[in-house]
CSV table of C-alpha atoms in Angstrom, one decimal:
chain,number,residue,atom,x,y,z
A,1,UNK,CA,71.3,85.3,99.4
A,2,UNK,CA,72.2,88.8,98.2
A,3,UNK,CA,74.3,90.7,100.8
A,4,UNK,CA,73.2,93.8,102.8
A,5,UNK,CA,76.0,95.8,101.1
A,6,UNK,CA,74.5,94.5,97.8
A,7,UNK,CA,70.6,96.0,98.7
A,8,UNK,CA,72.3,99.2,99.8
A,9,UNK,CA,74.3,100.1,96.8
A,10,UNK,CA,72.0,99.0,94.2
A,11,UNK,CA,68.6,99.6,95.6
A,12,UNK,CA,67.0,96.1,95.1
A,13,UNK,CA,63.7,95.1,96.6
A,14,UNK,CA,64.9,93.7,100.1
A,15,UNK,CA,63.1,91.0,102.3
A,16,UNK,CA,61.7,92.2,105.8
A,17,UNK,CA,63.4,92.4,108.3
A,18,UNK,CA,66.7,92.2,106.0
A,19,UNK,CA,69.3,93.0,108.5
A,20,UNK,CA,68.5,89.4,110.6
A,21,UNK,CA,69.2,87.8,107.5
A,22,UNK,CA,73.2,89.4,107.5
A,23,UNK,CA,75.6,85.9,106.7
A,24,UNK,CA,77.3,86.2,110.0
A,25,UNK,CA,79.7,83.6,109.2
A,26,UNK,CA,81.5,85.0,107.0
A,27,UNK,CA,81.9,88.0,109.0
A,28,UNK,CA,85.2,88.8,111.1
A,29,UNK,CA,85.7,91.6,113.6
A,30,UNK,CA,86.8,94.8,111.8
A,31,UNK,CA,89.9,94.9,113.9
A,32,UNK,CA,91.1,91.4,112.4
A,33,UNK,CA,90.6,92.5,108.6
A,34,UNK,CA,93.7,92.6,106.9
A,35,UNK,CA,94.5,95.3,104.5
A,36,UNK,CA,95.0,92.1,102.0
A,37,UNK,CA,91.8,90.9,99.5
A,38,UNK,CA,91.9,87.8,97.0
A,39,UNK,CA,89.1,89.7,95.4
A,40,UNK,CA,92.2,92.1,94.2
A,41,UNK,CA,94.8,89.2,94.0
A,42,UNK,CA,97.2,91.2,95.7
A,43,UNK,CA,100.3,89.8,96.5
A,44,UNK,CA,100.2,89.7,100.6
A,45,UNK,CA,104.0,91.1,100.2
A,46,UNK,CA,103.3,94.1,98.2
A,47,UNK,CA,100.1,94.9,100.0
A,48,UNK,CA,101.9,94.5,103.6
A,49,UNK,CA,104.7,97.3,102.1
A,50,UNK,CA,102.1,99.8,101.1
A,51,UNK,CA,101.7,102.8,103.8
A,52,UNK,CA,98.5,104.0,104.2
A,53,UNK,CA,99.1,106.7,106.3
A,54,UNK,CA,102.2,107.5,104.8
A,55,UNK,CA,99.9,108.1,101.5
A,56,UNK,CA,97.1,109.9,103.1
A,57,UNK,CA,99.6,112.4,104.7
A,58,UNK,CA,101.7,113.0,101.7
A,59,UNK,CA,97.8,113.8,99.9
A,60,UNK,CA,96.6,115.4,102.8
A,61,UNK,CA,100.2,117.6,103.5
A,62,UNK,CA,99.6,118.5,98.9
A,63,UNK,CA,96.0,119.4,99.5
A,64,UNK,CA,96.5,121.5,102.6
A,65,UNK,CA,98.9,123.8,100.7
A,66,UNK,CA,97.0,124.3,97.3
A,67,UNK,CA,94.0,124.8,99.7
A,68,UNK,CA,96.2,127.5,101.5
A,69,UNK,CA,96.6,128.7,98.1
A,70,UNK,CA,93.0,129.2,96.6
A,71,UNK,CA,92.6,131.1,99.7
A,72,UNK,CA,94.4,133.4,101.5
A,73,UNK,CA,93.6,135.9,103.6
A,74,UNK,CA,91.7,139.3,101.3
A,75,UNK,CA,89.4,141.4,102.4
A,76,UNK,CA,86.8,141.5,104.4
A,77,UNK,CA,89.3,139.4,106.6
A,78,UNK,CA,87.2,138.2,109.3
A,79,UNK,CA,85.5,136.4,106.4
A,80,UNK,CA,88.4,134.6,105.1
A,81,UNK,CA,89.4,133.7,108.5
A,82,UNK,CA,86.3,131.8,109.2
A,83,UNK,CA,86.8,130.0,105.9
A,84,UNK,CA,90.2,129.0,106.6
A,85,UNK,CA,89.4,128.3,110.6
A,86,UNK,CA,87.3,125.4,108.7
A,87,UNK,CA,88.6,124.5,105.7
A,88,UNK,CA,92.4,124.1,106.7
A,89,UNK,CA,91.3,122.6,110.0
A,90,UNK,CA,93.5,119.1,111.0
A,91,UNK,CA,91.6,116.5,109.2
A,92,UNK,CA,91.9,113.0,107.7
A,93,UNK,CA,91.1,114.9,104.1
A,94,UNK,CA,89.7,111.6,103.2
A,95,UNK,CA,87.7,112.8,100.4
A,96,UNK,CA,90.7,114.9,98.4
A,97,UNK,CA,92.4,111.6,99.1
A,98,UNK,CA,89.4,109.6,97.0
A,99,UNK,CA,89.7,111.9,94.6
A,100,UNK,CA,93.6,111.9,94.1
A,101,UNK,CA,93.2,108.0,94.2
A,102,UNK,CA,91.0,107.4,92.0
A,103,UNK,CA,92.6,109.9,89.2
A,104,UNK,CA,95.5,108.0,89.5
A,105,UNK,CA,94.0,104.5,89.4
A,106,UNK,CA,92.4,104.9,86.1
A,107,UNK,CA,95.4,106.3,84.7
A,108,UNK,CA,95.7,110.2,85.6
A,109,UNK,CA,97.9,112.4,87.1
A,110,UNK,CA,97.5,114.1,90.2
A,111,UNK,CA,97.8,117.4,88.8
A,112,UNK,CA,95.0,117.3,87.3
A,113,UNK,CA,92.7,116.2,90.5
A,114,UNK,CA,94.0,118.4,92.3
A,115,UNK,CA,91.4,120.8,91.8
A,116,UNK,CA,88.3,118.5,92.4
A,117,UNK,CA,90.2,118.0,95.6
A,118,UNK,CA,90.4,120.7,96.9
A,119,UNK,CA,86.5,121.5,96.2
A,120,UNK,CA,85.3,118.5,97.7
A,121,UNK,CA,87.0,119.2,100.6
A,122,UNK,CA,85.5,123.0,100.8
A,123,UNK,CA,82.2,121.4,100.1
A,124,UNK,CA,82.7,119.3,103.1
A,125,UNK,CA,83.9,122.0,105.7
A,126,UNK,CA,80.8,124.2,104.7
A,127,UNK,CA,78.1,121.2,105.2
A,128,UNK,CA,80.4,120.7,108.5
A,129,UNK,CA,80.3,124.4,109.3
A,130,UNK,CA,76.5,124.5,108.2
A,131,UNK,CA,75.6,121.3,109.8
A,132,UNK,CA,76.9,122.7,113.1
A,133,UNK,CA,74.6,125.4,113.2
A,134,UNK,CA,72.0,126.0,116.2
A,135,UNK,CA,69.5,125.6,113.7
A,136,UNK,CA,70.6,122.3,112.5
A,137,UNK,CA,72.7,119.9,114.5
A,138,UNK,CA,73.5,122.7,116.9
A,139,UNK,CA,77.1,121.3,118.0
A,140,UNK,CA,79.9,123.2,119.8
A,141,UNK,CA,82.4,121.7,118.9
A,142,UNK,CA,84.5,120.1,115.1
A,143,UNK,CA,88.0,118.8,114.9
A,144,UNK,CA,88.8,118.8,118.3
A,145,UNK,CA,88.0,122.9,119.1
A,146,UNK,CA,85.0,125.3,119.0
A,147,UNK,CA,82.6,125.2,115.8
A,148,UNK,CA,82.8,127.5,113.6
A,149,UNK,CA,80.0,130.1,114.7
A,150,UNK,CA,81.5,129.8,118.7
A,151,UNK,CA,84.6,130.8,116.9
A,152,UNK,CA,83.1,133.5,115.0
A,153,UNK,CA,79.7,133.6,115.0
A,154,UNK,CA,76.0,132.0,113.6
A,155,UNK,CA,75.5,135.3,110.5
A,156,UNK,CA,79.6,134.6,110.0
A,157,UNK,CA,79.8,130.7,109.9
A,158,UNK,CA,76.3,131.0,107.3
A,159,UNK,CA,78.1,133.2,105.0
A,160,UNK,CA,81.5,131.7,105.3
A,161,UNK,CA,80.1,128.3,104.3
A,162,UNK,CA,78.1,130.4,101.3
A,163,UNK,CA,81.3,131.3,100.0
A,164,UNK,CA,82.8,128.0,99.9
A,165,UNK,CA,80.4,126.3,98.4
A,166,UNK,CA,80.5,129.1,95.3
A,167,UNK,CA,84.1,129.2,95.0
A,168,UNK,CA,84.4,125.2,95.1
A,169,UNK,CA,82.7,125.4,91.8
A,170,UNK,CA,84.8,128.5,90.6
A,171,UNK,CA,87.9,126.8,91.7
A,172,UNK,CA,87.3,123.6,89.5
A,173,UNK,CA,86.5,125.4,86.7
A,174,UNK,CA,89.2,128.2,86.7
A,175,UNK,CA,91.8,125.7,87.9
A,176,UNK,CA,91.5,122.6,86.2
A,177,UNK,CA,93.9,122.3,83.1
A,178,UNK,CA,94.8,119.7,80.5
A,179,UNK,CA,91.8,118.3,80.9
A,180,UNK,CA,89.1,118.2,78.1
A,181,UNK,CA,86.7,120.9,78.8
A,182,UNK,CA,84.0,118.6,78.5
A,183,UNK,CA,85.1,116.3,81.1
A,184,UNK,CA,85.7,119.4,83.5
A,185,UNK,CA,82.0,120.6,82.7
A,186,UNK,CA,81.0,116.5,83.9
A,187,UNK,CA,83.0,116.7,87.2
A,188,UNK,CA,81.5,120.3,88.0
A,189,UNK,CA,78.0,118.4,87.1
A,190,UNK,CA,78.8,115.7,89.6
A,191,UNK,CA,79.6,117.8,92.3
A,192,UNK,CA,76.6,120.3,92.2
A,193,UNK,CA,74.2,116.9,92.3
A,194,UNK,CA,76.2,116.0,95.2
A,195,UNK,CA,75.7,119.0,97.2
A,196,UNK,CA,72.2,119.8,96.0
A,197,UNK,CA,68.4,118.3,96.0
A,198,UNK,CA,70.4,114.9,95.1
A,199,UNK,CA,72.3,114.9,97.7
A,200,UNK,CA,74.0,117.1,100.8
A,201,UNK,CA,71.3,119.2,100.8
A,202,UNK,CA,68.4,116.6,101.0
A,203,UNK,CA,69.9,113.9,103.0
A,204,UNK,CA,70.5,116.9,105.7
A,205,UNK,CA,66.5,118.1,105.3
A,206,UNK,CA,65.4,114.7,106.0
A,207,UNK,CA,67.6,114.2,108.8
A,208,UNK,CA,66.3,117.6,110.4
A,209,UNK,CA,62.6,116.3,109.6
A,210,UNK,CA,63.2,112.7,111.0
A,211,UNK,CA,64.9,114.1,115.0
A,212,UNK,CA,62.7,112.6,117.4
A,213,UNK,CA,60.5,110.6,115.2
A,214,UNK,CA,60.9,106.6,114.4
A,215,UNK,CA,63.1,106.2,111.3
A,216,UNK,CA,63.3,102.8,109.5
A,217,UNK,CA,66.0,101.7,107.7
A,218,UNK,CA,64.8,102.7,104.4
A,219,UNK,CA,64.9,106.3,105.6
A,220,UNK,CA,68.0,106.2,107.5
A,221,UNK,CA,69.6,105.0,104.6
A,222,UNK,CA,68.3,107.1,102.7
A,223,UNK,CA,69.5,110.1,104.7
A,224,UNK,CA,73.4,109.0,104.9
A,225,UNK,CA,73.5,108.0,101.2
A,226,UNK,CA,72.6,111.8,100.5
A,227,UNK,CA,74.0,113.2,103.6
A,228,UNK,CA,77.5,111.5,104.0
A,229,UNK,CA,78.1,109.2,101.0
A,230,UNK,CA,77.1,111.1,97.9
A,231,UNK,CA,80.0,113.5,98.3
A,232,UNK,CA,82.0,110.9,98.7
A,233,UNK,CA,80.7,109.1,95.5
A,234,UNK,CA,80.8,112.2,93.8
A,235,UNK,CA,85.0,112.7,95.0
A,236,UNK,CA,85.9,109.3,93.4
A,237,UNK,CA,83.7,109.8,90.4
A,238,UNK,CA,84.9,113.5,89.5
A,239,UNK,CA,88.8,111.9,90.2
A,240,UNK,CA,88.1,109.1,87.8
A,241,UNK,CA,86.4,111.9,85.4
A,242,UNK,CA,89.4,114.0,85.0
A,243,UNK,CA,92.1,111.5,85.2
A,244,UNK,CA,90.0,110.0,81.4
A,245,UNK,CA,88.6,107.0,83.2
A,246,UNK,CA,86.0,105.3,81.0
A,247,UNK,CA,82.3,105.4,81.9
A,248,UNK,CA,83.0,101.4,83.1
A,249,UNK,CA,85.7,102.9,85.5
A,250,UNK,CA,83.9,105.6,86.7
A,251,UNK,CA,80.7,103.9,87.5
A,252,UNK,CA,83.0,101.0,89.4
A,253,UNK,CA,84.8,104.0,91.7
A,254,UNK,CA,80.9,105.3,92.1
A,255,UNK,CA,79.7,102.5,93.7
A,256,UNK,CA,82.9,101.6,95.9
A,257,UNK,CA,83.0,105.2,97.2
A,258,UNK,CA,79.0,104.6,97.9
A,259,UNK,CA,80.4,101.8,100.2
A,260,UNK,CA,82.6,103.4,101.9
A,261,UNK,CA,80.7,106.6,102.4
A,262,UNK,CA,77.8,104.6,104.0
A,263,UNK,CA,81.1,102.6,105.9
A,264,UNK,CA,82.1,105.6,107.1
A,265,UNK,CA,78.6,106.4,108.6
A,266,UNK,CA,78.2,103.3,110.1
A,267,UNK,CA,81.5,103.8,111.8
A,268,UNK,CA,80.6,107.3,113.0
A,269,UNK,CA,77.5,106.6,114.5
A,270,UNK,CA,79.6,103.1,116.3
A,271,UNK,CA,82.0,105.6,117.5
A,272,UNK,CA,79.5,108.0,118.7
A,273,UNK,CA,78.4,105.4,121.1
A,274,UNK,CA,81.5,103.8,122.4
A,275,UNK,CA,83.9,107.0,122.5
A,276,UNK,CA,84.5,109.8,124.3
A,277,UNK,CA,84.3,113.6,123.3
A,278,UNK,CA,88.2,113.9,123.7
A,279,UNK,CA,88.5,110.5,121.9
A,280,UNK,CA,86.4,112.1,118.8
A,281,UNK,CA,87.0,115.4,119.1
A,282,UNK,CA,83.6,116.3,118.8
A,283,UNK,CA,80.3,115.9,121.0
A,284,UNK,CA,80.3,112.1,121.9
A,285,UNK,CA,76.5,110.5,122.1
A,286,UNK,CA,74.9,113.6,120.0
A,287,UNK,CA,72.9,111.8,117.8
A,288,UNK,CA,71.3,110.1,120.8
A,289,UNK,CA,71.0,112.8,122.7
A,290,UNK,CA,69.0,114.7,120.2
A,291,UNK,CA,66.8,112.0,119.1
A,292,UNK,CA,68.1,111.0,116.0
A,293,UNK,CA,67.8,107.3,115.1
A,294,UNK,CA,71.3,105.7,114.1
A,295,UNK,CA,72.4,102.5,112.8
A,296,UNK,CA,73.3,101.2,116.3
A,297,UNK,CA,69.6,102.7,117.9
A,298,UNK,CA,68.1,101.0,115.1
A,299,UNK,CA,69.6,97.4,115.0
A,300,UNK,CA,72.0,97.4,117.8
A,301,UNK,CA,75.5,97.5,117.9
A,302,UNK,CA,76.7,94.1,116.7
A,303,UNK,CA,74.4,94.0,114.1
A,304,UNK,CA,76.0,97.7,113.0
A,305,UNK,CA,79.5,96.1,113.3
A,306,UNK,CA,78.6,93.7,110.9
A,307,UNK,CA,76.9,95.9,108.7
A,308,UNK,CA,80.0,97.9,108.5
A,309,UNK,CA,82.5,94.6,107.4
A,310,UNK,CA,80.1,94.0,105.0
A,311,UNK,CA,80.5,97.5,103.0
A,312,UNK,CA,84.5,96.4,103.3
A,313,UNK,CA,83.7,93.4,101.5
A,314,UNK,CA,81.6,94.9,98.9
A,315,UNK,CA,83.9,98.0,98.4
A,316,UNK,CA,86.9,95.5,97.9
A,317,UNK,CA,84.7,93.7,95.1
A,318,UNK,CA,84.3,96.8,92.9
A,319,UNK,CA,88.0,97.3,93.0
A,320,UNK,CA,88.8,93.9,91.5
A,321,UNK,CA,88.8,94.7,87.8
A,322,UNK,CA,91.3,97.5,88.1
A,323,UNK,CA,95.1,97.1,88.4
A,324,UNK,CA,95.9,95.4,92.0
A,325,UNK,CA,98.6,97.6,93.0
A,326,UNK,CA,97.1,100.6,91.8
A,327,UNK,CA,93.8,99.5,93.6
A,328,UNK,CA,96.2,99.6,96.6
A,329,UNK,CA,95.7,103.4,98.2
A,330,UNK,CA,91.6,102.8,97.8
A,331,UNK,CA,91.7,98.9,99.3
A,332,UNK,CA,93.7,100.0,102.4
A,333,UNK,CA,91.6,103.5,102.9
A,334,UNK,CA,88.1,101.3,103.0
A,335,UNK,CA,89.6,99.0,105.7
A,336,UNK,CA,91.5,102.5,107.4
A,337,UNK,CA,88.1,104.0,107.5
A,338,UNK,CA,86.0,100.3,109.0
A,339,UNK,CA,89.3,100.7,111.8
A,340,UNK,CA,89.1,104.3,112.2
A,341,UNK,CA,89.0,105.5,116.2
A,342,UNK,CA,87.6,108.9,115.4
């Protein structure tokens, strides 16, 4: 039988109800998966001396300054202070990091990602700041402190998030170099699908049309592959773009990144029910509360749990026909973000 993971990424016609059908066997808790996969025929040695979050914070620590850069303080300043309030917020930068990753796995340098990075990430604080918004999610909090408009305010946090989502585009194509113009014109392509009727933009309508109605899966699905995975598709795919990955290589980092995008919604909306606000740093039991269906409203929690595993398993698949070491940063940051406590 075809796996969940393998309907999700590729769209197939799926038997009803497909989520019974899951091949629980073969499942393990997510705590007990080892950052180790045959699938990449890593050595368990070299795989146990890689450090994730060694990686992620040397990324995160590079992206945090040439975000600092792009954007510092100019007039009108309460403008660029709600930009920065959200863009250089404490975060896990997880979708620079795909972008950084995947550069370098198909051959690049990180130079030259850098500034796909750095957009993605200002494409994500303004559908963070945006999705906030009384009008939308209407949350008080992000990151562990007030949202943007409680910092600022709504007119404020609308324009700020404006602003970013312009110069993300600006800043890609004014700041990319030695890379072939054509490839630069792709990745600014692949980011404006992401953000648009394709994908940030739509999967956040339906999800503001769907509150307090019943949502299948098909619909919820379709919601976080817009809402929450695309960008994520879209960091790995502009990486792989600019570091001269082949189409083959691309479209493999496309649909791992679409695995771990929905991986990471899956875990969000686990987390959202078995954390606390302090623990997540944001509004714990939101989604309930405001009548949005999740993955564990909609086929219970275990069932979620497993759901997520499988994504790990099919993300760790599309990384076997690349280089097993340099898969590494990408193997361990699927099973970081199945672990992930917040």
């Amino acid at each position: 039988m075809a796996s969940a993971a393998a309907f999700l990424v590729h769209g197939a016609p799926r038997p009803k109800p497909w989520i019974c059908q899951l091949p629980a066997a073969r499942l393990r808790p997510l705590a007990a998966v080892r950052c180790t996969s045959t699938r990449t025929e890593t050595p368990d040695a070299v795989a146990d001396l890689f450090d994730l979050k060694k990686y992620m914070s040397d990324k995160a620590r590079q992206v945090d300054a040439a975000l600092d850069r792009a954007l510092p303080v100019r007039h009108p300043d309460r403008l660029y202070q709600s930009i920065r309030y959200s863009l250089l917020a404490p975060g896990k930068r997880v979708r620079p990091v795909l972008a950084i990753a995947s550069c370098e796995l198909v051959g690049g340098h990180e130079a030259a990602a850098m500034p796909v990075a750095c957009a993605v990430e200002m494409l994500h604080a303004m559908s963070l700041m945006h999705d906030d918004l009384p009008c939308i999610d209407n949350d008080d909090f992000r990151r562990g402190r007030p949202s943007n408009h409680r910092a600022f305010d709504e007119g404020t946090a609308v324009l700020a998030g404006d602003a970013l989502l312009s110069f993300a585009f600006e800043h890609v194509a004014v700041g990319t170099v030695g890379v072939p113009a054509e490839r630069v014109l792709q990745a600014i392509s692949e980011l404006g699908s992401a953000t648009g009727t394709e994908g940030l933009a739509a999967g956040q309508f339906v999800d503001i049309e769907c509150e307090g109605k019943a949502v299948d899966f098909d619909v919820l699905e379709y919601i976080h592959q817009h809402k929450t995975a695309r960008l994520m598709e879209a960091s790995a795919a502009c990486g792989a773009i600019v570091g001269g990955g082949g189409d083959a290589e691309v479209e493999r980092l496309r649909r791992y990144s679409r695995c771990v995008g929905l991986l990471f919604q899956v875990v969000d909306d686990i987390l959202d029910v078995t954390k606390t606000t302090e623990e997540l740093g944001k509004t714990a039991g939101k989604d309930l509360t405001s009548g949005k269906t999740t993955y564990p409203k909609l086929m219970g929690l275990e069932k979620a749990q497993q759901l997520a595993q499988e994504l790990v398993l099919r993300a760790e698949e599309e990384l076997s026909g690349f280089d097993s070491v340099k898969a590494l940063p990408l193997l361990h940051l699927a099973h970081y973000i199945a672990n992930r406590q917040n």
